Coordinates of C-alpha atoms and ligand atoms in Angstrom, one line a residue:
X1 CA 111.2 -81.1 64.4
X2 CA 114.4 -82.9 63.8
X3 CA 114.2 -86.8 64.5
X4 CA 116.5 -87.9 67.0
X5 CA 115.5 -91.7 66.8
X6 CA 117.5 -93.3 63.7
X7 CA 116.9 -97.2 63.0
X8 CA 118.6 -98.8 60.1
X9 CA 117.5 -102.2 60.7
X10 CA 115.0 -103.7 62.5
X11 CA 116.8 -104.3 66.1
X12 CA 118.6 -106.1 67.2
X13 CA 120.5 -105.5 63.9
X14 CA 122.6 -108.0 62.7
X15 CA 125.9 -107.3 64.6
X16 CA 124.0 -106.9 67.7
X17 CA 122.9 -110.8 66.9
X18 CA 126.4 -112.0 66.3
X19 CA 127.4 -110.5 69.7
X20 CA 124.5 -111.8 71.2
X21 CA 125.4 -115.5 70.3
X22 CA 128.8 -114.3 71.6
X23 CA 127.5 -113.0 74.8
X24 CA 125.3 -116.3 74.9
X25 CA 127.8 -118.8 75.2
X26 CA 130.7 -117.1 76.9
X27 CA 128.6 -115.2 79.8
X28 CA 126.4 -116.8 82.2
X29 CA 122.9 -115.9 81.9
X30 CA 122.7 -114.9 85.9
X31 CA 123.5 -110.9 84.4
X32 CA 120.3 -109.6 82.7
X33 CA 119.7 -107.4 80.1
X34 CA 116.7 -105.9 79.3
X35 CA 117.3 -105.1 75.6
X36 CA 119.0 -107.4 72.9
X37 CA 121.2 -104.4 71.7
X38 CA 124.9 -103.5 71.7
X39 CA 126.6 -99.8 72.5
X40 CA 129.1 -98.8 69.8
X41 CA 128.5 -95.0 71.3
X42 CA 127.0 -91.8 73.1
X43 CA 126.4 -88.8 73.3
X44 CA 124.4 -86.6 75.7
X45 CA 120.6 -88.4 76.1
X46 CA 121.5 -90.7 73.0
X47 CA 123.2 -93.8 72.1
X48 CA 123.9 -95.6 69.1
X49 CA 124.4 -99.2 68.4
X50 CA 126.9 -101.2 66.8
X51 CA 124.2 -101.4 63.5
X52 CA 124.3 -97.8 63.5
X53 CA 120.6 -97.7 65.1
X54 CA 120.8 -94.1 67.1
X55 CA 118.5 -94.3 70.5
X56 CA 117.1 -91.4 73.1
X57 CA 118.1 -93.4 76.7
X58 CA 115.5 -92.9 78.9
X59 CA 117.4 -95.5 81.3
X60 CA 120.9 -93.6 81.3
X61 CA 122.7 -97.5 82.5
X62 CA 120.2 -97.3 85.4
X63 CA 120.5 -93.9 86.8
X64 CA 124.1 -93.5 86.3
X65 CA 124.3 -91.1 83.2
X66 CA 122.9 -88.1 84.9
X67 CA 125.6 -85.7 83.3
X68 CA 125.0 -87.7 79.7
X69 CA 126.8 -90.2 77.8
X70 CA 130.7 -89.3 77.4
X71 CA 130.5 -85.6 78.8
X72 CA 133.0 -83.2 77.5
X73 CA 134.0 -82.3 81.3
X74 CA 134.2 -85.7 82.5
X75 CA 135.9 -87.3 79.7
X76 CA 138.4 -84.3 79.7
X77 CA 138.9 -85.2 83.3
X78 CA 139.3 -89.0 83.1
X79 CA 141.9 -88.6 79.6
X80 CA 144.3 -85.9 81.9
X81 CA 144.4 -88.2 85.2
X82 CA 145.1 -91.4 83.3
X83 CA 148.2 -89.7 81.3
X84 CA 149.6 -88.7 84.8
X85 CA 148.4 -92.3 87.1
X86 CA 145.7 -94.8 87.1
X87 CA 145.8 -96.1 90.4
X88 CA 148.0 -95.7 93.2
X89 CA 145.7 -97.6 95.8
X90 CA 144.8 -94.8 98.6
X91 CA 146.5 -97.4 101.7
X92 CA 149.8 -97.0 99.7
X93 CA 150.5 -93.6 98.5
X94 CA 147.5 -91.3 98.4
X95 CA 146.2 -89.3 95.5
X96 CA 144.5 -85.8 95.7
X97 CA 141.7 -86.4 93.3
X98 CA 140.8 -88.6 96.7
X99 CA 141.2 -85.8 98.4
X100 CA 139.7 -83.8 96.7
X101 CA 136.3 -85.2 96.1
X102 CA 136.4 -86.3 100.2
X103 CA 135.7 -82.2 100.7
X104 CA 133.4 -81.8 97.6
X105 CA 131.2 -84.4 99.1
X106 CA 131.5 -82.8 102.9
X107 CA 130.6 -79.6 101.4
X108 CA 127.8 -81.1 98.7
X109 CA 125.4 -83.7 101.0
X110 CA 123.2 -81.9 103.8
X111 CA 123.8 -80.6 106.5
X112 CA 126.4 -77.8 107.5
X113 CA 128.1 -80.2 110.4
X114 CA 131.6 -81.4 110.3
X115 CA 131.4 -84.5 108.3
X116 CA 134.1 -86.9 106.6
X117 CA 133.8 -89.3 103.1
X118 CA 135.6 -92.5 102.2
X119 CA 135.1 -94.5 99.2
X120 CA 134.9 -97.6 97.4
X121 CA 133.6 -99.0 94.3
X122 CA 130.3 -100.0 93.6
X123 CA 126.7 -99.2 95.2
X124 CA 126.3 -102.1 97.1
X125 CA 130.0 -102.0 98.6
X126 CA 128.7 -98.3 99.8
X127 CA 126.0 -99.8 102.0
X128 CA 128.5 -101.8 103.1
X129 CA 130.4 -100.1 104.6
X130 CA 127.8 -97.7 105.4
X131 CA 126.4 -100.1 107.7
X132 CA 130.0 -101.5 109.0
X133 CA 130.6 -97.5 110.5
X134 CA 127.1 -97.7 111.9
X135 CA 127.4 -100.9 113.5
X136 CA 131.2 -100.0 115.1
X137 CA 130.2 -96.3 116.4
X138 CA 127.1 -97.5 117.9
X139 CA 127.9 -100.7 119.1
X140 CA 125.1 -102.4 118.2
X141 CA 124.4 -105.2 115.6
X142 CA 121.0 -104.3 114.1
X143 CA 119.9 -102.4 111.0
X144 CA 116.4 -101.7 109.6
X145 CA 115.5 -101.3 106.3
X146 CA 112.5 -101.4 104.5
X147 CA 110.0 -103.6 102.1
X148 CA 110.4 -102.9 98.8
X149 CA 114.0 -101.9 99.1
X150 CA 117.2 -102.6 96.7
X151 CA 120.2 -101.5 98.6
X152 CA 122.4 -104.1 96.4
X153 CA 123.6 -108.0 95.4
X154 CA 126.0 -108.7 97.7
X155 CA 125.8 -110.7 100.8
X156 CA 124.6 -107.5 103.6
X157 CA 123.5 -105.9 100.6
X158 CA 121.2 -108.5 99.4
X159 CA 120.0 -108.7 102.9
X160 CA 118.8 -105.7 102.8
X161 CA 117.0 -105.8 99.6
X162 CA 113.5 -107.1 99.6
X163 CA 112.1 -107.8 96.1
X164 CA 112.8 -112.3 96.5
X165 CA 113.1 -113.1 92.8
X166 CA 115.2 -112.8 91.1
X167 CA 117.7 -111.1 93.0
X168 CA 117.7 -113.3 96.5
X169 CA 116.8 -117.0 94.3
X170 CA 118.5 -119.5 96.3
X171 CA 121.7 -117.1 97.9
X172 CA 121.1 -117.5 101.2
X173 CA 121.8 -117.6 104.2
X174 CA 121.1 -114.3 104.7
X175 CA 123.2 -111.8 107.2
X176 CA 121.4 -111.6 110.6
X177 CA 119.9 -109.0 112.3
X178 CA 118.0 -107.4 109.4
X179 CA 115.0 -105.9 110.0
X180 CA 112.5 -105.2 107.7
X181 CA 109.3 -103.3 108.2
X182 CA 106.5 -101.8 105.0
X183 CA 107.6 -98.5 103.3
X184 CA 105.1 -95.6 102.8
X185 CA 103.6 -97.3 99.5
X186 CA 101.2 -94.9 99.5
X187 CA 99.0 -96.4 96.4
X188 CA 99.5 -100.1 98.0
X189 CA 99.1 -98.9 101.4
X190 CA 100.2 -101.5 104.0
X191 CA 97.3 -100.3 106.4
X192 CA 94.6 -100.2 103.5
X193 CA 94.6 -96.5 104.4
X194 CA 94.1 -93.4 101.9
X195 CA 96.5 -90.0 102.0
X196 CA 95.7 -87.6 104.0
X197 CA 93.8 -88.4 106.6
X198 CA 95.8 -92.0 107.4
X199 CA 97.9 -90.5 110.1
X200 CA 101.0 -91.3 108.3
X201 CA 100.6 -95.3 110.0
X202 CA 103.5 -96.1 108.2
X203 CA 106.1 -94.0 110.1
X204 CA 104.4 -94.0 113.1
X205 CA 104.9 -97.6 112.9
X206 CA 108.3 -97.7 113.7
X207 CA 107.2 -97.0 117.8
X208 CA 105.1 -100.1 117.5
X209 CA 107.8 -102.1 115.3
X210 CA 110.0 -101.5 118.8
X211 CA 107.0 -103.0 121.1
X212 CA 106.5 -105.8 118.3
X213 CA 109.9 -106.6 116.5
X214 CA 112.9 -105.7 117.9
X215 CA 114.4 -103.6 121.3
X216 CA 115.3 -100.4 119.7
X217 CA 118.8 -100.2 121.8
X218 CA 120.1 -103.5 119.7
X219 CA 119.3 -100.9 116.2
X220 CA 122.5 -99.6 114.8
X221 CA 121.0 -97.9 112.2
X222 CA 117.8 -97.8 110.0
X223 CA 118.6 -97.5 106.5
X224 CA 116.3 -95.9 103.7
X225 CA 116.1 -95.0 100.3
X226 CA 114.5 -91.6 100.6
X227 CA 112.2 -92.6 97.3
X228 CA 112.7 -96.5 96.4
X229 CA 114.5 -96.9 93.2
X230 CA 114.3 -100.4 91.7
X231 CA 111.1 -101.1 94.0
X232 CA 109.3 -98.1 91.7
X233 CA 109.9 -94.9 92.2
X234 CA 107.6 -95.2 95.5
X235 CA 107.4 -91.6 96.6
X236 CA 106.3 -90.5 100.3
X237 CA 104.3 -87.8 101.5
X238 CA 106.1 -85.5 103.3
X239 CA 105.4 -85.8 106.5
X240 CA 106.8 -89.5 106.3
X241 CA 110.9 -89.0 107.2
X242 CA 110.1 -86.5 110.2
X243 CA 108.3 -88.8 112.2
X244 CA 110.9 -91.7 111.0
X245 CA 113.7 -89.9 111.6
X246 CA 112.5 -88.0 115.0
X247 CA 111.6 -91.5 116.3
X248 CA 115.0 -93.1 115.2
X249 CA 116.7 -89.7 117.0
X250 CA 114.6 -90.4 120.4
X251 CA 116.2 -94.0 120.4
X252 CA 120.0 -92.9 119.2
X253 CA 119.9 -94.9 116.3
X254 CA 121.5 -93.6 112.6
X255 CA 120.0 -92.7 109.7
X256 CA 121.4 -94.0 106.3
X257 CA 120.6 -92.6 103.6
X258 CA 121.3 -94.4 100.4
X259 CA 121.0 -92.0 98.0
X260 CA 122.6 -94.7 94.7
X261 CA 119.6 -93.5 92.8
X262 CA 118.2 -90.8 93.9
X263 CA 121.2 -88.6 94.7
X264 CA 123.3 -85.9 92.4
X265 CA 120.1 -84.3 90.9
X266 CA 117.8 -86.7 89.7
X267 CA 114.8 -85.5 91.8
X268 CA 115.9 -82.1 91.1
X269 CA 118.0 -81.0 94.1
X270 CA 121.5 -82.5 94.5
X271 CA 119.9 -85.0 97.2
X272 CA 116.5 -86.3 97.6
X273 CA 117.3 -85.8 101.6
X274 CA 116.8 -82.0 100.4
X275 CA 113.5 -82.5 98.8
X276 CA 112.4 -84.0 102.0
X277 CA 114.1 -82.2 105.0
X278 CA 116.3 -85.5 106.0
X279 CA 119.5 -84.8 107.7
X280 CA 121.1 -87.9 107.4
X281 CA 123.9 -89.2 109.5
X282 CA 125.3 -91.4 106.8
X283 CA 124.6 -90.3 103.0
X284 CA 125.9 -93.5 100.0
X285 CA 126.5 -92.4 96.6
X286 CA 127.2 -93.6 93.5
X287 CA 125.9 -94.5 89.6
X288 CA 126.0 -91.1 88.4
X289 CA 128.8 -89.9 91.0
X290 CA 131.4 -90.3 88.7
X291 CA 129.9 -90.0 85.4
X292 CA 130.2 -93.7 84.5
X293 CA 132.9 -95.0 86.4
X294 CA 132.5 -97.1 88.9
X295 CA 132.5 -95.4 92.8
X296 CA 130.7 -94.6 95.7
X297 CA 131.2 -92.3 98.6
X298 CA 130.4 -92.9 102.0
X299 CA 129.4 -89.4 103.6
X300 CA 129.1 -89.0 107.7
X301 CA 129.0 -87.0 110.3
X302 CA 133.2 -86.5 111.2
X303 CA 133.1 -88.5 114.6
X304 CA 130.4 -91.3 113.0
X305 CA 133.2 -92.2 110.2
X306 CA 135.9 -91.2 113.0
X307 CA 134.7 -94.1 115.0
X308 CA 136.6 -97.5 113.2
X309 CA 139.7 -97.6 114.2
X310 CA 143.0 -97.2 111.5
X311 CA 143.4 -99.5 108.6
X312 CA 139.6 -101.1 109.0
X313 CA 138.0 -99.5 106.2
X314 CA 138.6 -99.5 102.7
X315 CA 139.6 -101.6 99.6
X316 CA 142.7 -102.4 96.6
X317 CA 140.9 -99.7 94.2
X318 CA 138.1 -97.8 96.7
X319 CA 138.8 -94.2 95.1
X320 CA 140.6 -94.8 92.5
X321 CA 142.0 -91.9 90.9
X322 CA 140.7 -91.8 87.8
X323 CA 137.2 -92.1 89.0
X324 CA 137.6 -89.3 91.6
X325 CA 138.7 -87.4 89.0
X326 CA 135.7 -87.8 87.0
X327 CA 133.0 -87.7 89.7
X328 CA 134.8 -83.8 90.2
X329 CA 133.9 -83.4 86.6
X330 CA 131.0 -84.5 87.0
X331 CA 129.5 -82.5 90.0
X332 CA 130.9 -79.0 88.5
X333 CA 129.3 -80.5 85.2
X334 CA 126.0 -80.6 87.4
X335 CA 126.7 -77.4 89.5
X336 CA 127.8 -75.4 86.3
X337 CA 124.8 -76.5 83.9
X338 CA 122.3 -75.9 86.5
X339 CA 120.9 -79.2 86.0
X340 CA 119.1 -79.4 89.5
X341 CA 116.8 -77.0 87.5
X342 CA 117.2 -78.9 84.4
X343 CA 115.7 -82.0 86.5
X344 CA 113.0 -79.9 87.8
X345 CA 111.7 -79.1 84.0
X346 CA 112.5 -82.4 82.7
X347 CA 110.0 -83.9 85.8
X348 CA 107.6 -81.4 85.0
X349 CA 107.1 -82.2 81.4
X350 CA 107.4 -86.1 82.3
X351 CA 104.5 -85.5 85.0
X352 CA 102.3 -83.5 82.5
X353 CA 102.4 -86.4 80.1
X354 CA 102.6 -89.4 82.5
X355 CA 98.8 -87.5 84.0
X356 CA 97.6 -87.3 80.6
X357 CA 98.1 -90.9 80.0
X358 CA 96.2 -91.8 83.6
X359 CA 93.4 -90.1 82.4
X360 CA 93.3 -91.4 78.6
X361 CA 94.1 -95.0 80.0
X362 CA 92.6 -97.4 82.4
X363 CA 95.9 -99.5 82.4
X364 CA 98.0 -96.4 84.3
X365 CA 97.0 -97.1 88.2
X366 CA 99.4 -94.7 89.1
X367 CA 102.0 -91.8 88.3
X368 CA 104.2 -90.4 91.5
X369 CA 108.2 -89.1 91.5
X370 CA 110.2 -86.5 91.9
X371 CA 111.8 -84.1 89.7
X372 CA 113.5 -86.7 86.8
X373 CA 112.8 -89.2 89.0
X374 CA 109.4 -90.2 87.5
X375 CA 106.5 -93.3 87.5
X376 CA 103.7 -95.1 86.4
X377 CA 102.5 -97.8 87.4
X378 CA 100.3 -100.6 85.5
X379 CA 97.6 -102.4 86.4
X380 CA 95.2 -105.0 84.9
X381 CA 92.1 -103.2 86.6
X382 CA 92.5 -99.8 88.9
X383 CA 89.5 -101.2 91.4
X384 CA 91.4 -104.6 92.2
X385 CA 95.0 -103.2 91.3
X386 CA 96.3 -106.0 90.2
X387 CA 99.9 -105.5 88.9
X388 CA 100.4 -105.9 84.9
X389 CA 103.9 -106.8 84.9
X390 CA 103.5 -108.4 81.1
X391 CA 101.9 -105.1 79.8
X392 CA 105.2 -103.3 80.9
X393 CA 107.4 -105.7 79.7
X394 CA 105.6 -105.5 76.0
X395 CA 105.9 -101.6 76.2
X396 CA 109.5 -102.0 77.2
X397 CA 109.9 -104.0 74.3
X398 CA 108.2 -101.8 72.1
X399 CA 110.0 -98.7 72.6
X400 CA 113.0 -100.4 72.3
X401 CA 111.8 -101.7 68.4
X402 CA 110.8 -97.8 68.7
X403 CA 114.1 -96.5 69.2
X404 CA 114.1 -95.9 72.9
X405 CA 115.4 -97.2 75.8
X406 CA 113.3 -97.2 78.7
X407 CA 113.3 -99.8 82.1
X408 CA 111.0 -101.1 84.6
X409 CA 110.5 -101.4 88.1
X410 CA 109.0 -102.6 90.9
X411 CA 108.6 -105.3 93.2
X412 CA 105.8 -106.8 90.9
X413 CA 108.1 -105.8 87.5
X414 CA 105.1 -102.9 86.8
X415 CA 106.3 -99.7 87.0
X416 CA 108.0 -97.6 83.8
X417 CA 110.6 -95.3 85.5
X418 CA 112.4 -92.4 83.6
X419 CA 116.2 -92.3 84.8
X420 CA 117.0 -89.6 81.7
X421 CA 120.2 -88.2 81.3
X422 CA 119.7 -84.5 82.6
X423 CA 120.9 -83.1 79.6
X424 CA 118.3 -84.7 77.7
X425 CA 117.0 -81.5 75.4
X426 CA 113.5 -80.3 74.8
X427 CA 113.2 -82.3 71.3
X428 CA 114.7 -86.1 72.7
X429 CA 112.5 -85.4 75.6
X430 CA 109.6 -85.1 73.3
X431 CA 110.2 -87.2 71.4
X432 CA 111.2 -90.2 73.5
X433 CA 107.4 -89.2 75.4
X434 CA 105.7 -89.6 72.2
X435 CA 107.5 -93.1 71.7
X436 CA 106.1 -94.2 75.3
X437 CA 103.0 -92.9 74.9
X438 CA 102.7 -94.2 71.6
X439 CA 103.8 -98.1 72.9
X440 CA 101.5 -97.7 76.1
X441 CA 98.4 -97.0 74.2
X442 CA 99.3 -100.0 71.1
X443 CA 100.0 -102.3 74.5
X444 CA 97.2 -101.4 76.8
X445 CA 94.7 -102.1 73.3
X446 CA 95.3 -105.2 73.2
X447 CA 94.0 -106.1 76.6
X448 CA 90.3 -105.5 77.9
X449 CA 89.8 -102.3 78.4
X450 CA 88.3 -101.7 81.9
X451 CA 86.3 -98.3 82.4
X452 CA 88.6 -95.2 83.1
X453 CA 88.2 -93.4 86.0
X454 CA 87.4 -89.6 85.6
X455 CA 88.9 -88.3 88.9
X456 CA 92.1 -86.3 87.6
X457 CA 95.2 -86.8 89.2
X458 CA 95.1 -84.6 92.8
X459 CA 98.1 -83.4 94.1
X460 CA 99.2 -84.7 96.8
X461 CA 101.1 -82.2 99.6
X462 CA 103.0 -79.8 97.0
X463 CA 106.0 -79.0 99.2
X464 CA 107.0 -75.4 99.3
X465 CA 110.5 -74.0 97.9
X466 CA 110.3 -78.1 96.6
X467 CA 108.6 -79.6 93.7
X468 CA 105.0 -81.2 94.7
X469 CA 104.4 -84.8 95.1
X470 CA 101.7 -86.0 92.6
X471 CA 100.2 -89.4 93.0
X472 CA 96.7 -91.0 91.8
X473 CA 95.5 -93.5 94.8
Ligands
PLP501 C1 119.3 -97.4 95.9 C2 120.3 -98.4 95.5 N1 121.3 -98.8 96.4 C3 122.3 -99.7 96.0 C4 122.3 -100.1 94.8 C5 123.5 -101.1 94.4 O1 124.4 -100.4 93.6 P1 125.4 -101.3 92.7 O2 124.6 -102.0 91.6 O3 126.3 -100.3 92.2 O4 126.1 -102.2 93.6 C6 121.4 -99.7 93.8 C7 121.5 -100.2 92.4 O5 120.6 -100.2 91.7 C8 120.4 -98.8 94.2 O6 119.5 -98.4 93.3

């Protein structure tokens, strides 16, 4: 087998250093970054430094890469719009790229209804506005979302978003009428209950959360990440979103869907919605909509987006034309390469590896997802649970030393997440597996080992037509 993994140097290399003292003094250290490296290129599932140190990316710039670093399709794309115009602004003179992509993403999200998109930059300007057309159709103030969620950094955005630190450290005050209520965390369970056999508390909830919390008829909208991203990967059985949503239909309040990390084939259909029966009445996308550039669509049913009234909506570069452009490149890259089934096989082989690891060590507490979209989460002890956020932060660290990128996740920082480019092949994906195995097993040794559990990994619900939800709880 061909390496893929290349290190010159030890990383960070020396350039990556001199950039870092760079970055060090002339950026605050508010923006993160989880490795100490610099991009000088990519290509596909890899990435190489500015020391010439060649990567497999299991992180794809958080979810964004589906389609791979600098895809032929996409770059072709972005080099023939920006020779013609690179931004017009959509309130001034209109571009069809805009256009254009407005009726690929009517005819791409669920449901066969008549629906309309707008768009705007970033993920967090998505929900945004997402919630703004939920708000003026319904005319009501409230929104629900849920623990554990990341819809965002700014102001409603951050409001929505759970996990306290870092992200909400001293920002507030908060926008108003939030609610929050517990997400179907099915190895944490908010009710101490165990799949199946708990009644599904956790959506059945929502009736009591209206007794409780708040008068249902002041909810605009309740928005969800059908699995949480940043809060790890957490994956719900599926029985979960019809009660939710049947009880949110009973009461005429929306559904959002904010599909920034799951959506465009991750969990191996184009929307997670899909893998779990959802018809949502507002769908946000973005990361890997546009290959890279930044944009996110707003998706509705026609007289939900109809509702705010001319010249309310919208933004200086929302849909700009280069990034239209791309994100059409992009979705015939993913419609063209089959890489909804390429997501299916990747999760697969992810799944096999991340169950061979719960059984061979007592550290893995848990491995769930979707497709690519795939976890495991650490603990210090499986009978107490305790989160080991250090022990991911060391394997994180490790692979990186090891020539691959991988993130974490998680409310409590202990979940390993695989956000793969799609066109990852056979070898990088082997490869990369046999780096975070490897840094895993080195991490987990040097803690105390606690005695492994022998029950395997059951299945949990496999779905038919979809692909099955596994957990360990
Ligand atoms: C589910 C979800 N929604 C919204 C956002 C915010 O997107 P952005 O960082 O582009 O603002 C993210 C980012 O990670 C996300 O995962």
């Amino acid at each position: 087998m061909t390496r893929h993994i290349a290190l010159k140097t030890p990383v960070p290399g020396p350039r990556s250093q001199e950039l870092m003292r760079a970055r060090q003094s002339a950026v605050p250290r508010g923006p993160y970054n989880i490795t100490p490296i610099f991009i000088a290129r990519g290509e596909g599932a890899m990435l190489e430094d500015v020391d010439g140190n060649r990567f497999i990316d299991f992180a794809g710039g958080i979810g964004v890469l589906n389609v791979g670093h600098a895809p032929a399709r996409v770059v072709k794309a972005i080099q023939q719009q920006v020779e013609k115009y690179i931004h017009s602004c959509f309130h001034v003179t209109m571009n069809e790229p805009y256009v254009r992509l407005a009726e690929t993403m009517n005819r791409i999200t669920p449901g066969t209804h008549a629906k309309k998109t707008f768009f705007v930059n970033s993920g967090a300007e998505g929900v945004e506005n997402a919630v703004k057309v939920a708000r003026n159709f319904t005319r009501r103030p409230s929104i629900v979302c849920f623990e554990d969620a990341f819809h965002g950094r700014t102001l409603l955005a951050l409001s929505l978003t759970s996990k306290v630190q870092p992200y909400k450290d001293h920002f507030g005050p908060y926008a108003s009428e939030v609610q929050r209520m517990p997400f179907a965390y099915c190895y944490r369970c908010p009710w101490g209950k165990r799949y199946p056999g708990c009644n599904i508390e956790c959506a059945n909830f929502l009736e009591d959360f209206f007794k409780r919390y708040a008068d249902p008829s002041s909810i605009a909208a309740l928005i969800v990440e059908p699995i949480l991203g940043e809060g790890g990967f957490i994956t719900p059985p599926p029985e979960y979103y019809p009660i939710l949503t049947g009880i949110c239909r009973k009461y005429g309040i929306l559904v959002i869907a904010d599909e920034v990390q799951t959506g465009l084939g991750r969990t191996g259909k184009m929307w997670a919605c899909d893998q779990f029966g959802i018809d949502p009445d507002i769908l946000v996308a973005s990361k890997s909509l546009a290959g890279g550039l930044p944009l996110a669509s707003i998706t509705g049913r026609a007289e939900i987006m109809d509702a705010p009234m001319e010249g309310s909506l919208g933004g200086t570069f929302g849909g700009n034309p280069v990034a239209c452009a791309a994100a059409l490149a992009a979705i015939e890259t993913i419609e063209k390469h089959n890489l909804l089934e390429r997501a299916v096989k990747i999760g697969e082989r992810v799944r096999d590896r991340f169950e061979g690891l719960w059984k061979k060590c007592p550290f893995v507490g848990n491995v769930r997802g979707m497709g690519a979209m795939r976890a495991l989460e650490l603990v210090k002890d499986r009978a107490t649970k305790e989160p080991a956020k250090d022990l991911a932060n060391r394997v994180v660290r490790l692979c990186y030393e090891r020539g691959l990128i991988v993130i974490s996740a998680g409310t409590y920082g202990n979940v390993l997440r695989t956000l793969m480019p799609l066109v990852i092949t056979e070898e990088q994906l082997d490869e990369g597996l046999d780096v975070l195995e490897g840094a895993i097993m080195e991490a987990a040794q040097a803690l105390q080992p606690a005695p492994v559990e022998t029950r395997p990994p059951a299945p949990i619900a496999p779905r038919s037509g979809g692909e099955g939800y596994t957990g360990v709880v």
